[in-house]
XYZ file of C-alpha atoms in Angstrom:
724
model
C 193.918 54.251 153.380
C 194.750 57.092 150.973
C 198.042 57.810 152.777
C 199.042 54.166 152.450
C 198.423 54.248 148.698
C 200.519 57.431 148.274
C 203.413 55.898 150.206
C 203.194 52.791 148.032
C 203.329 54.899 144.833
C 206.384 56.861 146.046
C 208.135 53.648 146.985
C 207.478 52.274 143.509
C 208.864 55.411 141.837
C 212.041 55.325 143.942
C 212.472 51.648 143.143
C 212.196 52.357 139.393
C 214.773 55.158 139.567
C 217.197 52.941 141.479
C 216.755 50.155 138.919
C 217.381 52.585 136.051
C 220.555 53.941 137.660
C 221.852 50.461 138.281
C 221.313 49.508 134.671
C 223.114 52.611 133.483
C 226.185 51.896 135.614
C 226.297 48.351 134.385
C 226.148 49.529 130.773
C 229.067 51.945 131.245
C 231.238 49.217 132.717
C 230.610 46.671 130.008
C 230.938 48.954 126.838
C 234.664 49.345 125.438
C 236.170 52.806 124.775
C 237.198 54.069 121.299
C 240.895 53.582 122.013
C 240.419 50.094 123.117
C 238.511 49.403 119.963
C 241.306 50.694 117.874
C 243.815 48.514 119.722
C 241.778 45.471 119.051
C 241.468 46.494 115.392
C 245.178 46.959 115.129
C 245.774 43.610 116.791
C 243.436 41.953 114.352
C 244.906 43.645 111.239
C 248.576 43.629 112.127
C 248.633 40.340 113.869
C 250.487 37.221 113.051
C 249.992 35.699 109.624
C 250.200 38.849 107.497
C 252.999 39.707 105.050
C 255.445 42.533 105.759
C 253.975 44.509 102.883
C 250.459 44.077 104.287
C 251.636 45.072 107.761
C 253.306 48.222 106.445
C 250.292 49.079 104.307
C 247.937 48.574 107.237
C 250.026 50.662 109.577
C 250.207 53.468 107.070
C 246.499 53.249 106.439
C 245.883 53.347 110.128
C 247.934 56.483 110.521
C 246.106 58.080 107.593
C 242.684 57.022 108.983
C 241.950 54.753 106.076
C 240.488 51.332 106.157
C 242.615 48.540 105.079
C 241.385 45.651 103.063
C 242.299 43.077 105.748
C 240.538 44.877 108.682
C 237.759 42.833 110.479
C 235.984 45.850 112.025
C 233.457 48.167 110.398
C 234.238 51.761 111.471
C 230.502 52.512 111.583
C 229.993 49.749 114.207
C 232.067 51.420 116.892
C 229.936 51.751 120.185
C 229.406 54.800 122.372
C 228.568 54.873 126.169
C 224.948 55.750 125.441
C 224.567 52.974 122.862
C 221.912 50.322 124.153
C 220.623 52.438 127.071
C 217.672 53.771 125.112
C 216.127 50.339 124.759
C 216.638 49.594 128.457
C 215.146 52.908 129.532
C 212.186 52.311 127.253
C 211.527 48.933 128.914
C 211.899 50.456 132.373
C 209.533 53.257 131.390
C 206.965 50.791 130.156
C 207.254 48.884 133.427
C 206.860 52.079 135.436
C 203.856 53.099 133.376
C 202.253 49.695 133.989
C 202.840 49.936 137.714
C 201.402 53.450 137.805
C 198.383 52.274 135.814
C 197.714 49.368 138.203
C 198.100 51.578 141.265
C 195.907 54.270 139.796
C 193.228 51.715 138.931
C 193.321 50.257 142.454
C 193.226 53.741 143.956
C 190.156 54.642 141.868
C 188.411 51.382 142.795
C 189.031 51.811 146.507
C 188.256 55.503 146.694
C 185.325 55.643 144.300
C 183.721 52.234 143.729
C 184.423 50.785 147.211
C 183.727 53.942 149.156
C 180.299 52.836 150.537
C 181.516 49.322 151.307
C 184.477 50.534 153.343
C 182.338 53.195 154.968
C 179.832 50.536 156.080
C 182.632 48.364 157.406
C 184.037 51.291 159.331
C 180.556 52.040 160.666
C 180.155 48.473 161.871
C 183.501 48.569 163.597
C 182.549 51.799 165.321
C 178.980 50.892 166.380
C 177.299 47.733 167.641
C 173.747 46.782 168.667
C 172.979 45.307 172.078
C 169.631 43.986 173.310
C 167.796 44.150 176.618
C 165.060 41.812 177.930
C 161.396 42.797 177.756
C 158.796 42.400 180.538
C 156.496 39.415 180.083
C 152.789 39.877 179.612
C 150.571 39.325 182.644
C 148.137 36.461 183.235
C 144.606 37.126 184.489
C 141.595 35.023 185.386
C 138.337 35.269 183.450
C 137.250 38.304 185.517
C 140.558 40.176 185.339
C 142.031 39.020 188.655
C 145.841 39.121 188.270
C 147.423 35.692 188.664
C 150.925 36.382 187.288
C 152.382 39.882 187.086
C 155.746 41.662 187.020
C 157.483 43.572 189.790
C 160.555 45.795 189.667
C 163.793 44.170 190.774
C 167.409 45.301 190.966
C 169.839 43.643 188.557
C 173.634 43.923 188.742
C 175.240 44.216 185.306
C 178.833 44.305 184.112
C 180.766 45.343 181.010
C 182.405 42.417 179.174
C 185.929 43.631 180.049
C 185.224 43.176 183.764
C 186.283 39.574 183.140
C 189.869 40.912 182.808
C 189.806 42.275 186.356
C 189.841 39.345 188.757
C 189.835 41.621 191.802
C 186.509 43.149 190.786
C 185.037 39.709 190.130
C 186.153 38.512 193.565
C 184.558 41.537 195.226
C 181.323 40.906 193.344
C 181.397 37.269 194.403
C 181.599 38.324 198.037
C 178.797 40.878 197.773
C 176.397 38.823 195.648
C 177.153 35.463 197.215
C 177.813 33.924 193.811
C 180.890 31.722 193.165
C 183.692 33.374 191.195
C 183.613 30.766 188.421
C 179.870 31.315 187.946
C 180.388 35.061 187.634
C 183.086 34.513 185.013
C 180.702 32.314 183.019
C 178.020 34.992 183.150
C 180.410 37.739 182.097
C 181.677 35.706 179.145
C 178.159 34.934 177.917
C 177.832 37.065 174.759
C 174.547 35.680 173.430
C 172.920 39.056 174.012
C 175.552 40.813 171.886
C 179.329 41.139 172.107
C 179.075 44.509 173.863
C 175.911 43.812 175.857
C 175.978 44.238 179.595
C 176.168 40.891 181.373
C 173.605 40.053 184.045
C 175.479 38.960 187.159
C 172.586 38.952 189.590
C 168.813 39.453 189.536
C 166.541 40.552 192.354
C 169.600 41.642 194.296
C 169.049 42.859 197.839
C 168.849 46.621 198.222
C 171.668 46.673 200.759
C 173.976 44.925 198.293
C 172.988 47.339 195.552
C 173.650 50.243 197.914
C 177.088 48.848 198.800
C 178.076 48.624 195.130
C 176.836 52.172 194.516
C 178.682 53.577 197.531
C 181.939 51.890 196.481
C 181.744 52.540 192.751
C 185.537 52.972 192.516
C 185.957 49.368 193.631
C 183.563 48.117 190.964
C 184.588 49.720 187.652
C 182.415 48.565 184.751
C 179.637 47.414 187.090
C 176.198 49.045 187.012
C 172.775 48.479 188.549
C 169.514 48.569 186.588
C 165.881 48.088 187.517
C 164.308 45.224 185.594
C 161.039 43.306 185.849
C 160.731 39.976 187.624
C 157.833 37.489 187.598
C 155.553 37.536 190.612
C 152.525 35.449 191.563
C 150.474 37.589 193.948
C 148.450 34.693 195.371
C 151.331 32.262 195.782
C 150.321 28.704 194.897
C 146.835 29.654 193.682
C 146.264 27.771 190.394
C 149.988 26.952 190.369
C 149.649 23.957 188.068
C 147.662 26.024 185.601
C 150.107 28.926 185.582
C 153.293 26.866 185.674
C 156.499 28.829 186.156
C 159.343 30.561 184.354
C 163.079 29.982 184.385
C 166.326 31.306 183.012
C 167.392 30.201 179.558
C 169.359 26.958 179.396
C 171.332 25.447 176.486
C 168.504 22.923 176.030
C 165.966 25.727 175.670
C 168.160 27.463 173.103
C 168.444 24.246 171.088
C 164.718 23.473 171.172
C 163.281 26.957 170.769
C 160.358 27.474 168.418
C 161.230 28.579 164.911
C 160.955 32.352 164.602
C 161.147 32.855 168.390
C 164.175 34.938 169.393
C 165.509 33.769 172.737
C 168.609 35.233 174.377
C 170.365 34.149 177.532
C 169.163 37.331 179.217
C 165.529 36.257 178.843
C 163.086 34.572 181.177
C 161.008 31.878 179.468
C 157.949 29.844 180.370
C 158.888 26.338 181.492
C 155.588 24.760 182.573
C 151.854 25.391 182.500
C 150.319 28.359 180.717
C 153.632 30.202 181.042
C 155.082 27.617 178.637
C 152.042 26.981 176.416
C 151.529 30.656 175.636
C 155.128 31.792 175.979
C 155.125 33.253 172.452
C 152.298 35.625 173.437
C 153.667 36.473 176.869
C 157.222 37.173 175.677
C 157.773 40.799 174.661
C 160.056 42.406 172.080
C 163.672 43.005 173.085
C 164.917 46.549 173.503
C 167.837 47.621 171.288
C 170.633 50.103 171.897
C 173.187 51.322 169.345
C 176.478 51.570 171.185
C 179.744 53.278 170.154
C 182.834 51.214 170.899
C 186.553 51.906 170.746
C 189.240 49.976 168.878
C 189.321 47.398 171.683
C 185.566 46.841 171.566
C 184.867 48.740 174.798
C 181.627 50.669 175.124
C 182.098 54.426 174.882
C 178.554 55.715 174.718
C 174.984 54.846 173.732
C 174.084 56.550 170.456
C 170.415 55.508 170.165
C 167.925 53.420 172.061
C 164.714 51.516 171.216
C 162.698 50.656 174.303
C 161.624 47.081 174.905
C 157.986 46.169 174.349
C 155.986 44.307 177.016
C 154.444 40.995 175.995
C 150.723 40.485 175.466
C 148.432 39.742 178.395
C 146.733 36.349 178.566
C 143.235 35.992 180.031
C 142.276 32.527 181.218
C 138.935 30.789 181.676
C 139.836 30.140 185.334
C 137.523 31.626 187.968
C 139.953 32.747 190.685
C 137.370 32.676 193.495
C 136.220 29.134 192.750
C 139.861 28.147 192.222
C 140.712 29.479 195.668
C 137.853 27.486 197.197
C 139.128 24.287 195.540
C 142.788 24.900 196.460
C 141.893 25.618 200.058
C 139.500 22.655 200.314
C 142.113 20.147 199.134
C 144.796 21.571 201.412
C 142.490 21.547 204.449
C 141.384 17.994 203.662
C 144.764 16.364 202.939
C 147.300 18.424 204.901
C 145.544 20.517 207.542
C 148.580 20.852 209.799
C 151.218 23.166 208.260
C 150.811 21.540 204.852
C 152.161 18.192 206.028
C 150.594 15.321 204.080
C 149.090 12.570 206.212
C 147.723 14.851 208.894
C 144.319 14.705 207.169
C 142.688 12.361 204.653
C 144.603 11.042 201.656
C 147.999 11.773 200.166
C 147.152 13.692 197.002
C 144.138 14.885 195.076
C 142.657 16.950 192.287
C 139.598 19.051 191.474
C 138.542 20.127 187.991
C 135.484 22.072 186.872
C 134.328 22.689 183.297
C 131.739 24.858 181.647
C 129.956 22.111 179.701
C 128.652 24.559 177.092
C 132.041 25.563 175.677
C 134.729 23.455 177.381
C 136.144 26.304 179.481
C 138.181 25.047 182.441
C 137.004 27.196 185.344
C 138.820 25.319 188.116
C 141.947 23.188 187.991
C 143.360 22.359 191.384
C 146.040 19.809 192.221
C 147.487 18.897 195.609
C 150.230 18.866 196.814
C 151.092 22.125 195.150
C 153.947 24.615 194.867
C 154.551 28.356 194.852
C 155.708 29.366 191.332
C 157.634 32.287 192.816
C 160.169 29.807 194.189
C 160.936 28.664 190.647
C 161.278 32.037 188.972
C 164.743 32.438 187.459
C 167.074 29.843 188.952
C 165.736 26.774 190.757
C 166.547 26.141 194.384
C 168.309 22.793 194.287
C 167.443 22.098 197.923
C 163.760 22.602 197.219
C 163.947 20.504 194.053
C 165.598 17.669 195.960
C 162.875 17.814 198.588
C 160.090 17.864 195.993
C 161.609 14.884 194.192
C 161.569 12.731 197.318
C 158.860 10.106 197.897
C 157.689 11.909 201.025
C 156.654 14.960 198.978
C 154.154 13.098 196.707
C 155.265 15.020 193.590
C 154.080 18.625 194.137
C 155.110 19.649 190.614
C 152.858 17.020 189.017
C 149.488 18.263 187.772
C 147.142 15.534 188.998
C 144.251 16.867 186.908
C 145.858 16.206 183.514
C 148.717 13.814 184.222
C 147.534 11.978 187.338
C 146.136 8.520 186.500
C 143.706 6.945 188.944
C 141.374 3.946 188.977
C 137.980 5.224 187.845
C 136.004 3.226 190.413
C 132.203 3.533 190.289
C 132.235 6.812 188.362
C 132.768 4.471 185.385
C 129.307 2.920 185.829
C 127.601 5.791 184.018
C 129.351 4.718 180.800
C 129.277 0.957 181.231
C 125.542 1.135 181.946
C 125.088 2.974 178.632
C 127.102 0.211 176.948
C 124.871 -2.442 178.529
C 121.759 -0.634 177.305
C 123.218 -0.208 173.805
C 124.005 -3.926 173.393
C 120.792 -5.105 175.031
C 122.429 -6.656 178.091
C 120.331 -4.373 180.293
C 116.982 -2.648 179.910
C 114.398 -0.833 181.972
C 112.806 -4.170 182.769
C 116.023 -6.013 183.664
C 116.613 -7.002 187.287
C 119.193 -8.910 189.306
C 119.568 -10.117 192.865
C 122.524 -8.857 194.903
C 123.512 -10.982 197.877
C 126.806 -9.184 198.461
C 128.783 -11.954 196.714
C 128.901 -13.046 193.089
C 130.443 -16.001 191.231
C 128.747 -15.817 187.867
C 131.515 -17.795 186.132
C 131.280 -20.693 188.623
C 135.009 -20.643 189.173
C 134.901 -20.626 192.933
C 136.477 -17.177 192.917
C 133.920 -14.898 194.561
C 133.671 -11.207 193.723
C 132.030 -9.029 196.315
C 129.744 -6.037 196.118
C 130.847 -3.070 198.153
C 127.763 -3.718 200.297
C 128.674 -7.098 201.704
C 125.162 -7.551 203.041
C 123.754 -7.224 199.532
C 121.234 -4.858 197.916
C 118.546 -7.399 197.169
C 116.703 -7.262 193.855
C 117.649 -4.260 191.698
C 117.174 -3.072 188.150
C 119.802 -1.048 186.284
C 118.343 2.205 187.589
C 118.714 0.981 191.161
C 122.124 -0.386 190.322
C 123.313 3.105 189.350
C 121.659 4.866 192.297
C 123.033 2.367 194.839
C 126.249 1.712 192.892
C 125.603 -2.027 193.131
C 128.576 -3.989 191.822
C 126.565 -7.196 191.268
C 124.372 -5.540 188.639
C 127.444 -4.545 186.676
C 129.159 -7.907 187.130
C 126.187 -9.386 185.267
C 126.556 -6.877 182.416
C 130.301 -7.558 182.217
C 129.640 -11.305 182.069
C 127.211 -10.747 179.176
C 129.936 -9.014 177.160
C 132.268 -11.951 177.813
C 129.634 -14.545 176.933
C 128.918 -12.831 173.604
C 132.573 -12.382 172.779
C 135.064 -14.660 171.023
C 135.222 -17.001 174.068
C 131.429 -17.337 174.057
C 128.915 -17.054 171.244
C 131.229 -14.928 169.123
C 128.491 -12.359 168.453
C 130.783 -9.478 169.478
C 134.476 -8.683 169.100
C 136.515 -8.867 172.266
C 136.809 -5.056 172.351
C 133.121 -4.132 171.952
C 132.837 -2.778 175.505
C 136.121 -0.884 175.245
C 135.216 0.709 171.929
C 131.913 1.951 173.289
C 133.554 3.460 176.367
C 136.261 5.111 174.278
C 133.569 7.227 172.572
C 133.618 9.354 175.723
C 137.336 10.060 175.389
C 138.843 7.448 177.694
C 142.232 6.133 176.644
C 142.965 9.332 174.685
C 144.176 12.833 175.426
C 141.504 15.491 175.722
C 143.607 18.018 173.792
C 143.728 20.621 176.555
C 146.177 23.486 176.019
C 148.663 22.235 178.616
C 151.648 19.946 178.310
C 152.156 16.613 180.013
C 148.652 15.192 179.554
C 148.304 11.465 180.246
C 146.103 9.123 178.206
C 144.965 6.733 180.919
C 144.246 3.090 180.111
C 141.297 1.019 178.922
C 142.648 -2.557 178.945
C 142.120 -4.885 175.978
C 143.147 -8.497 175.311
C 145.987 -7.254 173.086
C 147.222 -4.873 175.782
C 147.129 -7.582 178.424
C 149.014 -10.052 176.209
C 151.761 -7.496 175.645
C 151.850 -6.309 179.259
C 152.210 -9.875 180.604
C 154.219 -11.313 177.729
C 156.849 -12.607 180.154
C 154.215 -14.262 182.366
C 152.069 -16.307 179.940
C 149.649 -17.486 182.627
C 148.646 -13.890 183.344
C 148.482 -12.808 179.704
C 145.184 -14.603 179.007
C 142.054 -12.441 178.748
C 139.392 -13.805 181.103
C 135.855 -13.048 182.141
C 137.142 -11.430 185.320
C 138.820 -8.764 183.218
C 135.372 -7.661 182.032
C 133.824 -7.686 185.495
C 136.707 -5.683 186.931
C 136.730 -3.179 184.091
C 132.976 -2.608 184.099
C 133.079 -1.230 187.672
C 136.162 0.900 186.971
C 138.592 -1.377 188.820
C 141.385 -3.669 187.649
C 143.686 -2.049 185.123
C 141.386 0.867 184.233
C 143.123 4.236 184.627
C 141.645 7.683 183.986
C 142.577 11.292 184.607
C 140.225 13.641 186.487
C 140.002 15.771 183.329
C 138.842 12.750 181.298
C 136.128 11.982 183.861
C 134.918 15.603 183.842
C 134.800 15.726 180.030
C 132.997 12.383 179.829
C 130.333 13.490 182.321
C 129.887 16.691 180.334
C 129.093 14.334 177.443
C 126.476 12.571 179.546
C 124.987 15.909 180.609
C 124.738 17.426 177.122
C 125.355 14.653 174.605
C 128.411 16.548 173.304
C 131.987 16.767 174.565
C 133.774 20.067 174.020
C 137.555 20.299 173.863
C 138.683 21.605 177.259
C 140.696 24.814 177.169
C 142.228 27.394 179.497
C 142.717 30.315 177.103
C 139.974 32.907 176.975
C 141.707 35.675 175.019
C 144.969 37.521 174.394
C 145.260 41.301 174.585
C 148.206 43.290 173.265
C 149.973 46.135 175.088
C 147.341 48.568 173.802
C 144.583 46.527 175.419
C 143.231 45.276 172.108
C 141.987 41.683 171.891
C 144.117 39.951 169.277
C 143.257 36.291 169.946
C 139.980 34.774 171.127
C 139.475 31.090 171.769
C 136.749 29.532 169.682
C 134.865 26.606 171.306
C 135.429 23.305 169.559
C 133.421 20.098 169.667
C 135.822 17.322 170.542
C 133.500 14.351 170.080
C 129.831 13.418 169.921
C 129.247 9.922 171.310
C 126.776 7.780 169.386
C 124.347 7.242 172.215
C 120.622 6.627 172.038
C 118.836 9.639 173.532
C 116.467 7.448 175.523
C 119.422 5.681 177.104
C 120.999 9.009 178.006
C 117.770 10.166 179.642
C 117.562 6.928 181.618
C 121.112 7.232 182.952
C 120.777 10.979 183.647
C 117.688 10.348 185.782
C 119.525 7.644 187.715
C 122.473 9.979 188.369
C 120.029 12.651 189.483
C 118.479 10.332 192.041
C 121.893 9.130 193.189
C 122.554 12.669 194.494
C 119.047 13.211 195.869
C 118.751 9.840 197.650
C 122.206 9.527 199.160
C 122.037 10.173 202.901
C 125.526 11.710 202.874
C 125.452 13.557 199.536
C 121.929 14.970 199.335
C 122.293 17.430 202.274
C 125.443 18.920 200.738
C 123.681 20.037 197.573
C 120.355 20.824 199.202
C 122.041 23.251 201.590
C 123.635 25.045 198.644
C 120.353 25.042 196.731
C 121.848 23.087 193.839
C 119.902 20.546 191.808
C 122.680 18.226 190.650
C 123.222 14.815 189.116
C 126.337 12.826 189.854
C 128.115 9.679 190.927
C 130.395 8.616 193.730
C 133.233 6.129 193.456
C 135.555 4.304 195.810
C 138.574 2.589 194.299
C 140.231 -0.324 196.061
C 143.958 -0.995 196.047
C 145.754 -3.571 198.132
C 147.634 -2.291 201.204
C 146.290 1.239 200.697
C 143.284 3.233 201.753
C 140.552 3.573 199.149
C 140.629 6.255 196.470
C 137.678 8.649 196.839
C 135.793 9.971 193.788
C 132.845 12.209 193.202
C 131.628 13.915 190.029
C 128.505 16.000 189.472
C 126.948 18.375 186.967
C 124.386 21.117 187.578
C 121.799 22.480 187.138
C 120.256 19.142 186.248
C 117.673 20.481 183.798
C 120.061 22.927 182.093
C 123.660 21.821 182.740
C 126.270 24.558 183.052
C 129.102 23.126 185.154
C 130.605 19.728 185.841
C 132.938 19.263 188.822
C 135.080 16.194 189.546
C 137.211 15.458 192.597
C 139.550 12.591 193.431
C 141.517 12.011 196.648
C 143.993 9.150 196.598
C 143.808 7.122 199.837
C 141.022 9.458 200.898
C 138.429 6.785 201.780
C 134.818 6.746 200.602
C 133.824 8.953 197.705
C 130.594 10.227 199.219
C 132.223 11.135 202.533
C 135.510 12.576 201.281
C 135.184 13.856 197.715
C 131.515 14.856 197.560
C 131.822 17.749 200.083
C 134.608 19.284 197.991
C 132.549 19.022 194.798
C 129.503 20.587 196.479
C 131.564 23.481 197.867
C 133.199 24.273 194.524
C 129.906 23.957 192.639
C 128.215 26.321 195.087
C 130.916 28.941 194.579
C 130.672 28.657 190.795
C 126.934 29.225 190.951
C 127.326 32.158 193.340
C 130.044 33.752 191.253
C 127.954 33.391 188.098
C 125.044 35.047 189.915
C 127.253 37.816 191.273
C 126.612 36.846 194.895
C 130.021 35.426 195.828
C 131.479 36.600 199.139
C 134.799 34.800 198.815
C 137.963 36.825 199.410
C 140.980 35.434 197.602
C 144.017 35.025 199.831
C 147.529 33.768 199.259
C 147.841 29.983 199.007
C 150.894 28.320 200.517
C 153.046 25.902 198.574
C 153.760 22.439 199.901
C 156.702 22.096 202.310
C 157.460 18.712 200.715
C 156.873 16.805 203.957
C 154.572 13.997 205.025
C 153.899 11.547 207.832
C 153.004 7.891 207.526
C 149.433 7.299 206.433
C 147.517 4.789 208.533
C 145.716 2.184 206.426
C 142.053 1.739 207.337
C 140.775 -1.667 206.199
C 137.134 -0.860 206.824
C 136.195 -1.621 203.219
C 134.425 0.322 200.470
C 131.424 2.440 201.212
C 130.127 3.068 197.659
């Protein structure tokens, strides 16, 4: 910079000298000599129009050096060669001085005032900062069993200028098995920094890494680094809880959380806990200060700040009980090589809660998937298979987003509604013949026991799951509604049921939660607005809803939370997070239990229903032995949902111990048959493991769980009818 200024000053000086010389030459050419002046004077004084005497006098005066009277020139006005140059030189000097002053001022500003600014600019041109990805935090169960960890993997990286060498890119394409155009896109991705190394391949095979190392001359600008990659040591165990990670996409970059730095080199949580608690699990990027040349090529690394591993997340999940649930569903639904249809049902779910604080200790959904298959880039072939109808949606979490008819599990809540409004009492009784036509329409509704239960009170109706008892309660709500006496609004039953959380999200810390459906006259009118004859709310809508059939839809998580409310009188918000620990092992976040809702239920009514649920388990010929063998004193309810042209949906839900509730477990198996035969054994097995694990007597060894192959065979429909 200084040399340039000096050259500019010299050029200005030379230019000024040249201008001055040119002006001087011009002045010499344009100024007349003394002799010429005299000639002009003589011409003027002796010219035409003067008398002979005047001409002689003038001539003589001229010879004598005198001035004649008729002369037009003043002798003192005669000009010399230097006359007029002084003024011009003065102007040129002033101009030169001004130029020198401006240049000197600029030189002082640049060298003195702007020194730090230009130095910083030069520094920035010489050095640049590049970032490297950080390992994610690990995920553990409540007892410290690792569910998601990191493993070392080989990554192939390239300098940005490798994009200029097509031969190298072609060689890399052959070795890595990645299309040339994809490699070019990866090399040109500068989101990690203009001079950052580009990731061309992750988890590269050792033999490919060895080939690149052995032929380094053929791969200039290409290096290999060891980086961490997500691993799930038990495969599909708790897959829907954990979720999975993926590479960064443009959509992720656009929708990232404010304050969260995401680069294309990162791995981010895409589903499950990996997504919900991504901000905790993501670590701090490493930074390197790199020296570059004039062309922006890396010369050397000047300084380095190591990346920082993300925080570890501890869940409320009990891995042993989770394994029991995952294995039980797989063995029940797809016992032969994971193929759906080789057992009972097509899909199912199991969820278990600690009723005292809302902790989710088990969350199992089938069919399932191995999160390892979705780490980094998705396999399109596997995605296509999972998206087919034959796969039954393995990526869907049936516990929180699966919506099923509630069936007879709903009777615990509708019986409380009947007691609250006086449509049932301890002294009420009804006669079940197996068929019912309380509206005298000629349309008969059947009890699941076609032979009938005989005379029953509400207690017996709950224990035996008698539909006729509940048809009568449903009819009472209709008769006292707007179409009857008008004593009640047409949503009185729905509003009571909704106190237990039906028709709303539970607020669990997972995405994709469904709300289910509690039908109302307004909903039906809107749903059937194009078929007016079906849009009318009728008495049959009450009698269907009150036994959990018709349009009623619930999630397994909603059922579990609602039964926790029956067991304790309070519903806690379900949650999966136990605590977060930083890289130093310090607990930085702890989940605080939160009461979600407290239903307004008469305590005497709760006691009545609890006792009935208790006897349902103890008196059932198929359920009682399951819990007796495990030494568990439980209360619960079975359910069997009917759907045309399909096998029944099996339900069972129970809480235990009865006198001091700790856990509630719910299981549903779509097209699984009767609830007591299909779902109850799963609930009893999971409950037994929870009790054993809490007592420290568990003997379960956790093994790897296989993901679904995405295959099924045709399910044979058994029209044998409901069993409970």
